[in-house]
Amino acid sequence: MSVNEEFRPKIVAFCCNWCSYAGADLAGSSRLAYPADVKIIRVPCSCRVNPMFILRAFEKGADGVILCGCHPGDCHYSTGNYYARRRMTLLFSMLDFMGVENGRTRVEWVSAAEGVKFSTVMNDFVEKIRSLGENVRLGDLRCKN
Amino acid sequence: MQELKARALELLKNGTVQRVLGWRIGENTYDPEPAFFDSEEAMKDFVYNNFCAANLSKYMIEACKLEGKTLVCLKPCDSYSFNQLLSEHRIDREKAYIIGVGCKGKLSIEKVSQAGVKGILSVTDTDPLQVTTLYGDTTVAYKDAMLSRCHVCKGKDHVVYDELIGESEDTVDADRFAEVAAIEAMSPEEKFAFFQAELSKCIRCNACRNVCPACSCRKCVFDSNKFDSTQKANVDSFEEKMFHIIRAFHVAGRCTDCGECSRVCPQGIPLHLFNRKFIKDINNLYGEYQAGADVEAKGPLTSFTTEDAEPSVVSQGGIR
Ligand code: SF4
Ligand code: SF4
Ligand code: SF4
Ligand code: FES
């Protein structure tokens, strides 16, 4: 498979209900294009995302996982995204420590008014994952030698 | 040891405590095991030697459900675990009578074997260790037989106790984060190869979870939810791969770096590397934090500041 032409990455985007999911909606209704390879999973808040969700997405075949939430200070539940920020930072750092390409995980803050940002972020992320190719390592960490 | 045993017996006999949580002599000097003692008769088997490595704090969760006080012997590092359990409301300070026991670094029979000694028949806990083997007598330097965690000990001060018995000695001769830093300096390919080789040895015995004072959830994600079994014989492929990341993440910010997980792993997997990576990152990003040092302190993952680093620091060169 030639990576750049045929590889269609599977991207999972966890979007919080109050800002980012609305941002995605706005991107849609404004007819801003972003690749269909992005599968959105709506969550009540960015801090609902247990680190296991991220790992599970990879295990189920995702090539990249992105978490979108309200901008710091704007979380519908006041502080959820601050907790999410620490968790994701530590989780991403651990994956990096284990040799998983660090470009496969990302956090972006997208408000309900930022349809344009949503589509730019997704286009950029998909491009990044295309360049990284298929995710092998997270599915393969403990395969028997 | 005699002083400790005598004092424990005294407190048991005068009714201050209902039972003693300590170590019972095994078949050999090198295999004492954690045990409860509730009578003078039982106390005959009580032992405290330099092979008593097990951290007893986790047993206090069950002991606190029993009538009366339990005398518990805690080494300096164990006292951090005890404090951490206190701050998580898993144990009750009033139910414990803590004797802080001195520690000169704990020994491990595996380390003696790794030092090249074969056919071990008996061993002393002295410096140096006198070892009798099938092939004659030999000695091993104390430092060479010491658990890795003792080379990077957090210090010999107990953070919680009722009384102190026995002397301690400084055992630190290495940098606690050196191994982590060495891995951070590797290329992604090298890191991946290193961890894949290590984790592929795992037999999912769950010993690392079972021994961990921070892993005290009543319902663990790694237990079967269909059957009332304590652990799953068949794990799904997700757990197979992600067990180590999940386990380490669950204890991030709560792990006191007591070193028990690495000590008990039958496959010799360096589990402390995961825990210490989290500790190192937390120290770097959110300020120095030692779980268990202060019962009132807020854990790094249950607090935040509005100025915290963004997760993108990881892809911008990583956290070193
Ligand atoms: S592995 Fe996680 S769920 Fe299981 S006991 Fe440890 S912290 Fe609790
Ligand atoms: S993860 Fe290991 S070092 Fe940390 S508290 Fe648990 S047993 Fe101790
Ligand atoms: S103790 Fe070692 S072999 Fe057992 S589950 Fe933990 S890492 Fe795997
Ligand atoms: S509701 Fe959007 S991040 Fe909390």
PDB file of C-alpha atoms in Angstrom, chain A residues 15-25 44 68-71 74-76 109-114 118:
ATOM      1  CA  CYS A  15     -15.807  15.957  21.578  1.00  0.00           C
ATOM      2  CA  CYS A  16     -17.416  17.452  24.643  1.00  0.00           C
ATOM      3  CA  ASN A  17     -21.095  18.094  24.271  1.00  0.00           C
ATOM      4  CA  TRP A  18     -21.112  21.770  25.168  1.00  0.00           C
ATOM      5  CA  CYS A  19     -18.387  23.333  23.074  1.00  0.00           C
ATOM      6  CA  SER A  20     -16.520  21.097  20.699  1.00  0.00           C
ATOM      7  CA  TYR A  21     -19.438  18.993  19.536  1.00  0.00           C
ATOM      8  CA  ALA A  22     -21.342  22.203  18.850  1.00  0.00           C
ATOM      9  CA  GLY A  23     -18.226  23.463  17.072  1.00  0.00           C
ATOM     10  CA  ALA A  24     -18.273  20.359  14.885  1.00  0.00           C
ATOM     11  CA  ASP A  25     -21.941  20.971  14.210  1.00  0.00           C
ATOM     12  CA  PRO A  44     -20.520  15.100  28.284  1.00  0.00           C
ATOM     13  CA  CYS A  68     -11.633  18.279  22.014  1.00  0.00           C
ATOM     14  CA  GLY A  69     -13.115  20.286  24.845  1.00  0.00           C
ATOM     15  CA  CYS A  70     -14.129  23.787  25.824  1.00  0.00           C
ATOM     16  CA  HIS A  71     -11.335  26.318  26.210  1.00  0.00           C
ATOM     17  CA  ASP A  74     -15.025  27.813  29.723  1.00  0.00           C
ATOM     18  CA  CYS A  75     -15.903  24.244  30.679  1.00  0.00           C
ATOM     19  CA  HIS A  76     -19.635  23.815  31.187  1.00  0.00           C
ATOM     20  CA  TRP A 109      -9.797  23.353  22.781  1.00  0.00           C
ATOM     21  CA  VAL A 110     -12.610  24.230  20.388  1.00  0.00           C
ATOM     22  CA  SER A 111     -15.538  26.465  21.314  1.00  0.00           C
ATOM     23  CA  ALA A 112     -19.074  26.277  19.933  1.00  0.00           C
ATOM     24  CA  ALA A 113     -18.325  29.296  17.776  1.00  0.00           C
ATOM     25  CA  GLU A 114     -15.146  27.861  16.286  1.00  0.00           C
ATOM     26  CA  PHE A 118     -12.672  22.580  14.187  1.00  0.00           C
TER      27      PHE A 118
END
